[in-house]
Tab-separated table of C-alpha atoms in Angstrom:
chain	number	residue	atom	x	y	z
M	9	UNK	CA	44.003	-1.573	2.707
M	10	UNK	CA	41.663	0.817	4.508
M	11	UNK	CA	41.525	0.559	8.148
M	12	UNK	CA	38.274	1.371	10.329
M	13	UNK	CA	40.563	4.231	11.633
M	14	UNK	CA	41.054	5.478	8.308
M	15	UNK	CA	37.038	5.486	7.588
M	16	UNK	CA	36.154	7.256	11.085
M	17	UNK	CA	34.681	4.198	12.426
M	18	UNK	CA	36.732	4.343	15.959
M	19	UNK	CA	36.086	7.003	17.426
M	20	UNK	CA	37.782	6.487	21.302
M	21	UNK	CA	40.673	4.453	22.465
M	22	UNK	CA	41.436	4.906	25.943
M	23	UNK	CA	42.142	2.750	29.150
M	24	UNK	CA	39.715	2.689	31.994
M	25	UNK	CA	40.459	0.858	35.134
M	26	UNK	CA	43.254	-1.461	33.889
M	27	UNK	CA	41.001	-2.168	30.349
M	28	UNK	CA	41.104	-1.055	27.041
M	29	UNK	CA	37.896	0.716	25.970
M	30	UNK	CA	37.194	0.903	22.264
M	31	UNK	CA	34.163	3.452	20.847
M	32	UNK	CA	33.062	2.482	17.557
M	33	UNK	CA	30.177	4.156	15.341
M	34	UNK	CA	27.920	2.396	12.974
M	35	UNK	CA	28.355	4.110	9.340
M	36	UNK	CA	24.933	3.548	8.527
M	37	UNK	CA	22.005	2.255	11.432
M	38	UNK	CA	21.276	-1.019	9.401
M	39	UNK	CA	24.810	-1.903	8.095
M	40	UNK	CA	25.752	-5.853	9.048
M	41	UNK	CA	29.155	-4.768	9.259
M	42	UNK	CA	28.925	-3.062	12.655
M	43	UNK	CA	28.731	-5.940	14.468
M	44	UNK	CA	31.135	-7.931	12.326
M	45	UNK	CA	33.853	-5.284	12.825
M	46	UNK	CA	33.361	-5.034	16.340
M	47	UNK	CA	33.636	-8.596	16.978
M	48	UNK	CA	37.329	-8.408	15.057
M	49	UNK	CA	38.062	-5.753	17.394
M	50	UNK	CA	37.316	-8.223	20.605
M	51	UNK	CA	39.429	-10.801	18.575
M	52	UNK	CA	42.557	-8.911	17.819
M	53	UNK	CA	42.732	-7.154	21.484
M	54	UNK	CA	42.271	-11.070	22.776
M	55	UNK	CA	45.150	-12.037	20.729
M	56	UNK	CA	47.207	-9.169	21.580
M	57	UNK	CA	47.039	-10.410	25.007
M	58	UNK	CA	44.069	-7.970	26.202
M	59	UNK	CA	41.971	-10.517	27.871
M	60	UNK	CA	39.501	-7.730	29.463
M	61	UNK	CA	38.332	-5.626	27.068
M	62	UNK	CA	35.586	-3.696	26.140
M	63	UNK	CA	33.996	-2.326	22.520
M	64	UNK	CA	31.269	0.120	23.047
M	65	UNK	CA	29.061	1.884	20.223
M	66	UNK	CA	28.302	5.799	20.645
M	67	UNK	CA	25.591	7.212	18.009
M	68	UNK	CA	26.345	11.286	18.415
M	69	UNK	CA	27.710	12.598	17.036
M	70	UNK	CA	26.889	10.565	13.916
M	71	UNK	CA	28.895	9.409	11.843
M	72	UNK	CA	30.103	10.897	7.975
M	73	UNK	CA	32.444	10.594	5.480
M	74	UNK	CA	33.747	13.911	5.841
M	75	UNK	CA	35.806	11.672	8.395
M	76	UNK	CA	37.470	9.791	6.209
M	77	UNK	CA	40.924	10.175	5.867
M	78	UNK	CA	42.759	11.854	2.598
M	79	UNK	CA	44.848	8.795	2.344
M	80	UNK	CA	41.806	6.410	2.621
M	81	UNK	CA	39.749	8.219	-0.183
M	82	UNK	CA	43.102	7.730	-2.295
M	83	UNK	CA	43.294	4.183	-1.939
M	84	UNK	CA	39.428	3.924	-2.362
M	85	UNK	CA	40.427	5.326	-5.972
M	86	UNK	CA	42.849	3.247	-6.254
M	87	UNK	CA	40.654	0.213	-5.254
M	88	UNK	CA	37.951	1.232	-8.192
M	89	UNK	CA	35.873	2.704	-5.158
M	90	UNK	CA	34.815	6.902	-5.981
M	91	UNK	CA	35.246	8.504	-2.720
M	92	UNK	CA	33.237	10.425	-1.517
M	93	UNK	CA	32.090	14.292	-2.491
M	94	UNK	CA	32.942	16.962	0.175
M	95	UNK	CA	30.161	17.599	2.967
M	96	UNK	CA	28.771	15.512	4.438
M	97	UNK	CA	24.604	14.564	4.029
M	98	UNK	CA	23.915	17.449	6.427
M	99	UNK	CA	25.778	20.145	5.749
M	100	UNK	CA	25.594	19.846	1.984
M	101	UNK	CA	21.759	19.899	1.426
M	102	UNK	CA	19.606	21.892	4.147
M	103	UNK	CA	16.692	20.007	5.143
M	104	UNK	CA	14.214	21.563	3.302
M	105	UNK	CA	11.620	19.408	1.292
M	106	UNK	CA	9.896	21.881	-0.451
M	107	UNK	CA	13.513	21.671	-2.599
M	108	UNK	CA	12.900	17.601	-2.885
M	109	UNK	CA	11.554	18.199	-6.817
M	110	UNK	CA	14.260	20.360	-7.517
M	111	UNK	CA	17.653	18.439	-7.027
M	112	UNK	CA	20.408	19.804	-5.694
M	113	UNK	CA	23.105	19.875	-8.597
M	114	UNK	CA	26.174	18.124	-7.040
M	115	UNK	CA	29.856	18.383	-8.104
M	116	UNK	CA	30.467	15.751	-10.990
M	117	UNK	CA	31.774	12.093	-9.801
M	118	UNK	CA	34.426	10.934	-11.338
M	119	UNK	CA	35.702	7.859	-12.349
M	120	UNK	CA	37.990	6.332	-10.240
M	121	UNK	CA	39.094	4.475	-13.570
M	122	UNK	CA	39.787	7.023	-16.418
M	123	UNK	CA	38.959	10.034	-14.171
M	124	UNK	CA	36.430	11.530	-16.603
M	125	UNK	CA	33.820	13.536	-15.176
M	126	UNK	CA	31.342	12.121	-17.661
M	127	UNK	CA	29.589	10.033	-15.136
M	128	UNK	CA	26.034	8.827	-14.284
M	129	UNK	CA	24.415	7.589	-11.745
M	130	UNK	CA	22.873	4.192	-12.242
M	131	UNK	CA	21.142	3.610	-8.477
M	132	UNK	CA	21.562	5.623	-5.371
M	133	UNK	CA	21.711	2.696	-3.712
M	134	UNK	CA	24.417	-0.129	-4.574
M	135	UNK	CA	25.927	-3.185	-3.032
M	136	UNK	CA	26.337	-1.897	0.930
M	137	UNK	CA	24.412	0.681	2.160
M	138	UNK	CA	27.544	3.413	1.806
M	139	UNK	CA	27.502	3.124	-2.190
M	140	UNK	CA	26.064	4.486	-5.185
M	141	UNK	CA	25.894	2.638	-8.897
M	142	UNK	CA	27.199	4.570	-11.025
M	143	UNK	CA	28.772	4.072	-14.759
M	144	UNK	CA	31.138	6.022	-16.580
M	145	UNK	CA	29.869	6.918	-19.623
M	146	UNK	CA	33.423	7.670	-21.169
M	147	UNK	CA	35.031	4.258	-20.282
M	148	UNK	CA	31.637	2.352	-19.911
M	149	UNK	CA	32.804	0.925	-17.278
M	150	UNK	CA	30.349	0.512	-13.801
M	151	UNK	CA	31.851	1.427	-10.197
M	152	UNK	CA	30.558	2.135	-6.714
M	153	UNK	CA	30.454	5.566	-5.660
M	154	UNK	CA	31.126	6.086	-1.695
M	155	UNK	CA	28.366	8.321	-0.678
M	156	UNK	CA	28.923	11.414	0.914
M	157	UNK	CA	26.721	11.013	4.330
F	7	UNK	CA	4.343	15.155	33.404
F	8	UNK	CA	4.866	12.321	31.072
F	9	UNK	CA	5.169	9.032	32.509
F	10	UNK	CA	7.906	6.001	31.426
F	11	UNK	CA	5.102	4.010	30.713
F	12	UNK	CA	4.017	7.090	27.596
F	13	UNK	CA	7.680	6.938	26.699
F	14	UNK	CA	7.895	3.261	25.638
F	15	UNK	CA	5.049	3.753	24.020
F	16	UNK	CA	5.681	6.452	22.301
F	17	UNK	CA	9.224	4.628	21.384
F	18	UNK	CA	7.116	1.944	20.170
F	19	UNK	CA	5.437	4.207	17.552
F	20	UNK	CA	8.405	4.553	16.367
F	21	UNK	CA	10.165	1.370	16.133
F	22	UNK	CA	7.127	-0.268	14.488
F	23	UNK	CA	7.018	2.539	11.900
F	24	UNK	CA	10.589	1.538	10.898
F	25	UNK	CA	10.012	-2.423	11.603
F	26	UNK	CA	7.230	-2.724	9.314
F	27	UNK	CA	8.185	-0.565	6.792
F	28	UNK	CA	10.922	-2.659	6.536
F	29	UNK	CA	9.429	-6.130	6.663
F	30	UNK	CA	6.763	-4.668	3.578
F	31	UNK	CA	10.345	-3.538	1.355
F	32	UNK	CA	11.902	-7.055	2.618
F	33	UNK	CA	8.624	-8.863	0.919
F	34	UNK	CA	10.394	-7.405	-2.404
F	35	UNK	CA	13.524	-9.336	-1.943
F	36	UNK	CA	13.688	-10.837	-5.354
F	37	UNK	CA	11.061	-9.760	-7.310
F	38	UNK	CA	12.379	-6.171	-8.028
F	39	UNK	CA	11.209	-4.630	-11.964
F	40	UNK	CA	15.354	-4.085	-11.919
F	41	UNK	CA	18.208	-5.647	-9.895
F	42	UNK	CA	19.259	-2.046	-9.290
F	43	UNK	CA	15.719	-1.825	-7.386
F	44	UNK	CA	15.660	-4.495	-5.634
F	45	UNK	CA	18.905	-3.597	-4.203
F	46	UNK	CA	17.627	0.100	-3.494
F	47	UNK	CA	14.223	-1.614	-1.941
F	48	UNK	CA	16.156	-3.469	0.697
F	49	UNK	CA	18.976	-1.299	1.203
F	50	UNK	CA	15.944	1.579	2.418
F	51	UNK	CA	14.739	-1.722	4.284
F	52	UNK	CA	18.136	-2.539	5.747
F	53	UNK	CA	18.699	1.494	6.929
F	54	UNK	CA	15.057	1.146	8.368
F	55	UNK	CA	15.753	-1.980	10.035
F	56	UNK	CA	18.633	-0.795	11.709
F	57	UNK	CA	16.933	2.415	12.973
F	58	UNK	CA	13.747	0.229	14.009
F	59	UNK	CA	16.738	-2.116	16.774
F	60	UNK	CA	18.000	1.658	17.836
F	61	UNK	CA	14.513	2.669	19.134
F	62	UNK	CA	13.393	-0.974	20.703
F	63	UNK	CA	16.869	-1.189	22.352
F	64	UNK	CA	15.821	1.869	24.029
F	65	UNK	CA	11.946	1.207	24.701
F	66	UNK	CA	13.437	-1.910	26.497
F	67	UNK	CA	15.013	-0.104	29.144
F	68	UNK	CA	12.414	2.196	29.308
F	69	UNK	CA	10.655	-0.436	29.906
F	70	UNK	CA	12.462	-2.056	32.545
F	71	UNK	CA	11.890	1.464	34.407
F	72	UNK	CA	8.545	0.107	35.105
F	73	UNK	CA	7.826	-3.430	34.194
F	74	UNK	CA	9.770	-6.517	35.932
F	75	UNK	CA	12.057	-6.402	33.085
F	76	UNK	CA	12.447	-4.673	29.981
F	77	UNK	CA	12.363	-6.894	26.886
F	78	UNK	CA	14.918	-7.712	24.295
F	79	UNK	CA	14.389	-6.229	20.457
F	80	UNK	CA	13.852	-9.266	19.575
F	81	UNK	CA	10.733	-10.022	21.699
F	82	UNK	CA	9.215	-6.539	21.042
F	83	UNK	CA	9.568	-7.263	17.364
F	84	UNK	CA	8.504	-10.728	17.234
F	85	UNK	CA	6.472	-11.914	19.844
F	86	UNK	CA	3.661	-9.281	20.369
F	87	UNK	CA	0.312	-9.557	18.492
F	88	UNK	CA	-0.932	-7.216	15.905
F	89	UNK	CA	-2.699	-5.144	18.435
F	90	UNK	CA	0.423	-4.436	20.645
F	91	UNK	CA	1.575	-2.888	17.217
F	92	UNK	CA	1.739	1.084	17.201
F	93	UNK	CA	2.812	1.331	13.422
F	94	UNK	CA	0.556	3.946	11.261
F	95	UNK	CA	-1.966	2.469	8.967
F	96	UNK	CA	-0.162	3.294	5.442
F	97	UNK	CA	3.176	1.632	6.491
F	98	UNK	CA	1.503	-1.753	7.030
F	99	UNK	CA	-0.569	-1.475	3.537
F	100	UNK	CA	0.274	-4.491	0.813
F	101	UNK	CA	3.186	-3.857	-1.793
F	102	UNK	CA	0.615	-4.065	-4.897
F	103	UNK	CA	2.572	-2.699	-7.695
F	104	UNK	CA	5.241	-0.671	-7.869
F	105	UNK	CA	3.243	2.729	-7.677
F	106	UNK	CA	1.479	1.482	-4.815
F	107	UNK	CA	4.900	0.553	-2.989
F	108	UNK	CA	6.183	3.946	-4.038
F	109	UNK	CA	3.397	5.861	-3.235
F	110	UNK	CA	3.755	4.499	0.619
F	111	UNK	CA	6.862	5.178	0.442
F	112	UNK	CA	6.714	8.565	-0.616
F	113	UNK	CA	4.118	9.905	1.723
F	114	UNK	CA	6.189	8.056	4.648
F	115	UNK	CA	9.688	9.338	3.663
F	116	UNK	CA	8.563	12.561	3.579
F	117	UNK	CA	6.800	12.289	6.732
F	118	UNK	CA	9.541	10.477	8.538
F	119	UNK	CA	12.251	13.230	7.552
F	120	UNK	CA	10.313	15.919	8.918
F	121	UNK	CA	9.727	14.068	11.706
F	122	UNK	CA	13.587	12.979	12.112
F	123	UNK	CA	14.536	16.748	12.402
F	124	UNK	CA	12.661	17.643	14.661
F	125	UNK	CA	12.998	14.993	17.011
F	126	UNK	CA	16.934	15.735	16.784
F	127	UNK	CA	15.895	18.564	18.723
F	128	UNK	CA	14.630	16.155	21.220
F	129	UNK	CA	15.520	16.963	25.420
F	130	UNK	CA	15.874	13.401	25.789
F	131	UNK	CA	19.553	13.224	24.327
F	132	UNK	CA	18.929	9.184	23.321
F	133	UNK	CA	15.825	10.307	20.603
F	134	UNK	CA	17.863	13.250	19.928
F	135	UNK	CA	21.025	11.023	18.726
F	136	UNK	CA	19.206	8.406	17.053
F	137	UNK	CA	17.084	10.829	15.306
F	138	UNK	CA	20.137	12.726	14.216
F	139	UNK	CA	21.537	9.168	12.665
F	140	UNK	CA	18.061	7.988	11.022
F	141	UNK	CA	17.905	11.458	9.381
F	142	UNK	CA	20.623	11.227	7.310
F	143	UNK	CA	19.489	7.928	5.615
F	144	UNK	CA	15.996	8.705	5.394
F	145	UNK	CA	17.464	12.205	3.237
F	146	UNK	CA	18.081	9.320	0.622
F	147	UNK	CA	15.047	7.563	0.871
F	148	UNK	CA	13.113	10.854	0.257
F	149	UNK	CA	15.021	11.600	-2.727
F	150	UNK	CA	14.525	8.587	-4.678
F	151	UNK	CA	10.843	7.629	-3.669
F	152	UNK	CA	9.984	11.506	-4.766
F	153	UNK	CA	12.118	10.512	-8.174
F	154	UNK	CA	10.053	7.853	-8.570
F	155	UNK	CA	6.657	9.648	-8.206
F	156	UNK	CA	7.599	12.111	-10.527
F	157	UNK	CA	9.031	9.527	-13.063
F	158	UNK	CA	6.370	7.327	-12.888
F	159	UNK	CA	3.577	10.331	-13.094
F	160	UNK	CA	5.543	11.923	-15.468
F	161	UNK	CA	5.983	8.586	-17.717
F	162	UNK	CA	3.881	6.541	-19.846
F	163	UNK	CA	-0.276	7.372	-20.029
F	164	UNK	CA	0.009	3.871	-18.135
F	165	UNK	CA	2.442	4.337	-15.343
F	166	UNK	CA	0.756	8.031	-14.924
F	167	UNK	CA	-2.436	6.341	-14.616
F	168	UNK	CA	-1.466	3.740	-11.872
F	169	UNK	CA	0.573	6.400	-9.887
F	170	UNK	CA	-2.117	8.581	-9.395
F	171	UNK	CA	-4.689	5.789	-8.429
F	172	UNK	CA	-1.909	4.590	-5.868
F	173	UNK	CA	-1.598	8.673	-4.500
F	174	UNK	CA	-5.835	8.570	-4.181
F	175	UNK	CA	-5.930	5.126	-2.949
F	176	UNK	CA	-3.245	5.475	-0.142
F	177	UNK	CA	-4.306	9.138	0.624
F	178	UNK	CA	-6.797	8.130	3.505
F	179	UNK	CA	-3.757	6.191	5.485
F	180	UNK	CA	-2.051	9.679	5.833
F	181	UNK	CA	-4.067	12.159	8.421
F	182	UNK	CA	-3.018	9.759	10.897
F	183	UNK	CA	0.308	11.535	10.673
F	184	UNK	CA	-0.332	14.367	12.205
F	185	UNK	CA	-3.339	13.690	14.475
F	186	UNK	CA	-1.452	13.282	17.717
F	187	UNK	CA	-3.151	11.673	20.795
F	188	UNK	CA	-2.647	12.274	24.473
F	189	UNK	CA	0.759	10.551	24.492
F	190	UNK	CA	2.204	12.604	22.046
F	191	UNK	CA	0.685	15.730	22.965
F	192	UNK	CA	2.221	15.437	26.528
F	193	UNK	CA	6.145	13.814	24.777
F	194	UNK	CA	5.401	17.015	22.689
F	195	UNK	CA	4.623	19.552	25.773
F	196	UNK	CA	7.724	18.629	27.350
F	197	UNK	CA	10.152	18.702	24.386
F	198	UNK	CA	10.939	14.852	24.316
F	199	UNK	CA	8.540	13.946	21.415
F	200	UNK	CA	6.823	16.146	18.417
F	201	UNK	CA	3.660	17.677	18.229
F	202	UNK	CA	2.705	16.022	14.661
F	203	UNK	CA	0.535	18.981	13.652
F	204	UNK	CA	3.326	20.890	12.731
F	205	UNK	CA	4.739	18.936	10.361
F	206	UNK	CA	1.626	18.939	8.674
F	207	UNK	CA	2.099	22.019	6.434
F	208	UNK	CA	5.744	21.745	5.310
F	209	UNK	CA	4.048	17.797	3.865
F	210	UNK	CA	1.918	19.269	2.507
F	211	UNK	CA	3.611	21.404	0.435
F	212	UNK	CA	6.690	18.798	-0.119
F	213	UNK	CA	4.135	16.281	-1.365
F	214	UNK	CA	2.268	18.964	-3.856
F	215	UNK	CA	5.803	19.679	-5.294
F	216	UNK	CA	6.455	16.498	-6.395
F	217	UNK	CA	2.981	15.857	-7.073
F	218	UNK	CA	2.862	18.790	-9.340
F	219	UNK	CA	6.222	18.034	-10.843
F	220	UNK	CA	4.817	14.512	-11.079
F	221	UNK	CA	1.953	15.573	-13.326
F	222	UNK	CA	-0.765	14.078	-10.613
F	223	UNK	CA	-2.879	15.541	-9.027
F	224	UNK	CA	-3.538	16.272	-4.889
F	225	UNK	CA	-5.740	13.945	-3.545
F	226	UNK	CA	-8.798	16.071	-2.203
F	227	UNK	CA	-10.238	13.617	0.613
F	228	UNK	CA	-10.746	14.604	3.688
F	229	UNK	CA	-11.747	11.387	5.290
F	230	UNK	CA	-9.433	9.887	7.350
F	231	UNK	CA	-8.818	6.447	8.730
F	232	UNK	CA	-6.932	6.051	11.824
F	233	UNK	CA	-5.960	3.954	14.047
F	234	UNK	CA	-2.587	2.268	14.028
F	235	UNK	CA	-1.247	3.875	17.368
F	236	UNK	CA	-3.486	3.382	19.337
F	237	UNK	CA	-3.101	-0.712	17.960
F	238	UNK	CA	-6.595	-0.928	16.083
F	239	UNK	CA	-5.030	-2.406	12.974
F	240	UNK	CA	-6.252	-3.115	8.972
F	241	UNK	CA	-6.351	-6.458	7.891
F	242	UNK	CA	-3.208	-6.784	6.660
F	243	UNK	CA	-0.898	-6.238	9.487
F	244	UNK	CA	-1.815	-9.984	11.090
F	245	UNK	CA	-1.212	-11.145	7.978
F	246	UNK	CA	2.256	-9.730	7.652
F	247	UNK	CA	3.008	-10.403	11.210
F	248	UNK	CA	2.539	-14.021	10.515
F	249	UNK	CA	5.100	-13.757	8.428
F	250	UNK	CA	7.546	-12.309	10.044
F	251	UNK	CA	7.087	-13.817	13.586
F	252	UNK	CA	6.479	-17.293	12.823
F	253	UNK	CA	10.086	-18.885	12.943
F	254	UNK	CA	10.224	-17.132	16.769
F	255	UNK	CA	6.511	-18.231	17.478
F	256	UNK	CA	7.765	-22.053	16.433
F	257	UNK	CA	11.025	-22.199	17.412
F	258	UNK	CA	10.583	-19.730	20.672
F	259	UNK	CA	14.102	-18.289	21.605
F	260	UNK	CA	16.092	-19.700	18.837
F	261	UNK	CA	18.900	-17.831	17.821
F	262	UNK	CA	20.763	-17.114	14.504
C-alpha cells in the first residue's frame, strides 16, 4: 500500500475556521485520478465525522517524484513498479532543445524483478500517464517504470 | 495597458492549442501502427487535455471580469463555433499518416516547450504556475515526437520519403508561431504573455537538429498561412468540431 501522502499528492492539512482544509496536487494536468482521489478524500473525512470539509487543488509548486517517499519507492519495487530515477523532469535535463537529438544518457533502470540493469525501454509512455514500458532484457519480463517528473 | 477582455483571449489561444491538439491525437484512439503508440498518442492527448481545462478554468473567470458571467470549460470547449476558435492552423490539420501526425506534432512540441518556459516566467502568477506544470509533460512529448522524426527520416527509403513530404507539406502552418498580433504584443509588453518572435530562433535551430539528425531536409518556404488566432480557420477545424461538440450541441447541458 502506497498512500497519496507517501506519493506527495497532499500537500496541506490544516484547520481553518472550525474545517478541515485538504491541498492536493495533480501528478500530471490530464491524470483521471485527481478527481477520483479527491472525491475519496471528501468521503473518508465524511465518514470520520467531518461533515464540513474542504479539498482544494494548488498547481505551484508542481508536483514531482522527487517527493515521493523512500518507503513508497520500496514498496513500488516490491509491487513490480521501478521507481523512479533521482531528479526530477526539471532539474535533471536543462531546457535546452538544441540537445533534443542528442539524448541525455540517464542512469540505467532496473528491474524491479531480478534487479538487472539490463533494461530497455519499450514506450515512454505506458498505462497512466506517470509510467514508462519498459522490459528487462535479462528476465524478459515487461514492467512499468515510474517516471521521474 | 492590456485589457481583461485581451487576457481571455489570449488564454483562449492557449487552451484551444492544447484542446485540439488533443481531440486530433484522441481521433487515433484505436487505430495506433502499435498498442505501445496508441497508448503514447493519447497519453500526450490526455496531458494536453488536462492542460487545455487549466487554461479555460482560468479564461472563465477572466471572463466573468467583464462579461455577465464567465463560462464553464465545458461551454468554451464545446459550444463555440469554429470561428470563436483561436487554435494555430497546424494543430487543427488531419492525422493522415503517421509522418503527417508526427510531423505536427513535432513542430508543435517544440514550439509549445519553448513557449511553456517562458511563460513560467509569466507576472501573472496563474500562467506562471500552469505553465510551470504543462512544461514538464510537454519535455516528454518533445522527446519522443523528435525520436520519431529522426527514426522515421532515418528509416526505410519509404518512411524517409513520407517524413520529409509531411515536414514540406506542414511547413506553411508554422510562421504563425511566432507572428504575434496586437494582443500578444501588448500580454508580451507587460510581462504576462510572450513575445513569439523570440522563440523563433532557438525552433529553428531545435527543428534543424533533428531534421539533420533525421536525414531530411529544412523546408525552404517562406510563404506563410495564417490565421488561426485571429479565428479565420482551414477547412478542417468545422469538421473536427463537429465531432467533438455534437453530443453537447444534441443533448445541451448533459452531464457525464
Amino acid at each position: 500500500m502506497i498512500s497519496i501522502v507517501d506519493l506527495g499528492i497532499v500537500r496541506d492539512v490544516e484547520w481553518q475556521d472550525d474545517e478541515p482544509v485538504i491541498t492536493v496536487t495533480p501528478t500530471y494536468c490530464g491524470c483521471p485520478a485527481t478527481e477520483v482521489i479527491m472525491a475519496d478524500i471528501g468521503r473518508a473525512l465524511t465518514e470520520a465525522g467531518f461533515a464540513r470539509h474542504r479539498v482544494e487543488i494548488r498547481l505551484a509548486p508542481a508536483w514531482t517524484t522527487d517527493w515521493i517517499t523512500a518507503g513508497a519507492r520500496a514498496r513500488l519495487a516490491e509491487f513490480g513498479i521501478a521507481p523512479p530515477g533521482a531528479g526530477s523532469v526539471a532539474t535533471a535535463r536543462v531546457i535546452d532543445t538544441s540537445a533534443l537529438h542528442r539524448r541525455i544518457v540517464r542512469a540505467p533502470v532496473r528491474c524491479p524483478r531480478c534487479g538487472s540493469a539490463h533494461t530497455r525501454e519499450l514506450s515512454r509512455f505506458g498505462s497512466t500517464p506517470c509510467k514508462a514500458q519498459y522490459r528487462c532484457e535479462h528476465c524478459l519480463e515487461p514492467f512499468d517504470y515510474f517516471k521521474p517528473h | 495597458m492590456s485589457t481583461d477582455r485581451q487576457l481571455f483571449d489570449y488564454l483562449l489561444r492557449l487552451a484551444d492549442n492544447d484542446l485540439v491538439m488533443a481531440q486530433r491525437l484522441g481521433e487515433w484512439v484505436g487505430h495506433g501502427p502499435v498498442l505501445e503508440e496508441d497508448i503514447a498518442l493519447t497519453n500526450v492527448g490526455l496531458d494536453l487535455l488536462g492542460q487545455a481545462r487549466l487554461w479555460f478554468a482560468y479564461a472563465g473567470e477572466v471572463e466573468a471580469r467583464f462579461a455577465a458571467a464567465g463560462r464553464s470549460e465545458d461551454a468554451l470547449a464545446f459550444s463555440r463555433d469554429g470561428g470563436e476558435f483561436r487554435n494555430l492552423l497546424l494543430v487543427e490539420q488531419p492525422n493522415g499518416g503517421y509522418a503527417d501526425t508526427m510531423a505536427r506534432q513535432f513542430y508543435f512540441d517544440v514550439w509549445h516547450q519553448l513557449l511553456l518556459v517562458k511563460l513560467k516566467h509569466s507576472r501573472d502568477a496563474r500562467i506562471a504556475e500552469i505553465a510551470a506544470k504543462a512544461e514538464k509533460e510537454v519535455v516528454y512529448h518533445a522527446e519522443r515526437s523528435a525520436d520519431w522524426i529522426i527514426r522515421l527520416g532515418d528509416g526505410t527509403a519509404e518512411s524517409h520519403a513520407r517524413m520529409q513530404t509531411a515536414i514540406d507539406d506542414l511547413w506553411m502552418y508554422t510562421g504563425e508561431m511566432f507572428d504575434p498580433d496586437e494582443t500578444e504584443t501588448v500580454l508580451a509588453e507587460e510581462g504576462i504573455g510572450c513575445d513569439v518572435r523570440t522563440l523563433a530562433p532557438a525552433w529553428r535551430e531545435a527543428v534543424g537538429n533533428v531534421l539533420s539528425e533525421a536525414t531530411l531536409t529544412v523546408p525552404g518556404g517562406t510563404w506563410m498561412q495564417r490565421g488561426g488566432k485571429n479565428g479565420i480557420h482551414t477547412e478542417h477545424l468545422g469538421h473536427m468540431l463537429a465531432t467533438m461538440q455534437w453530443m453537447q450541441r444534441t443533448y445541451p447541458g448533459a452531464e457525464w
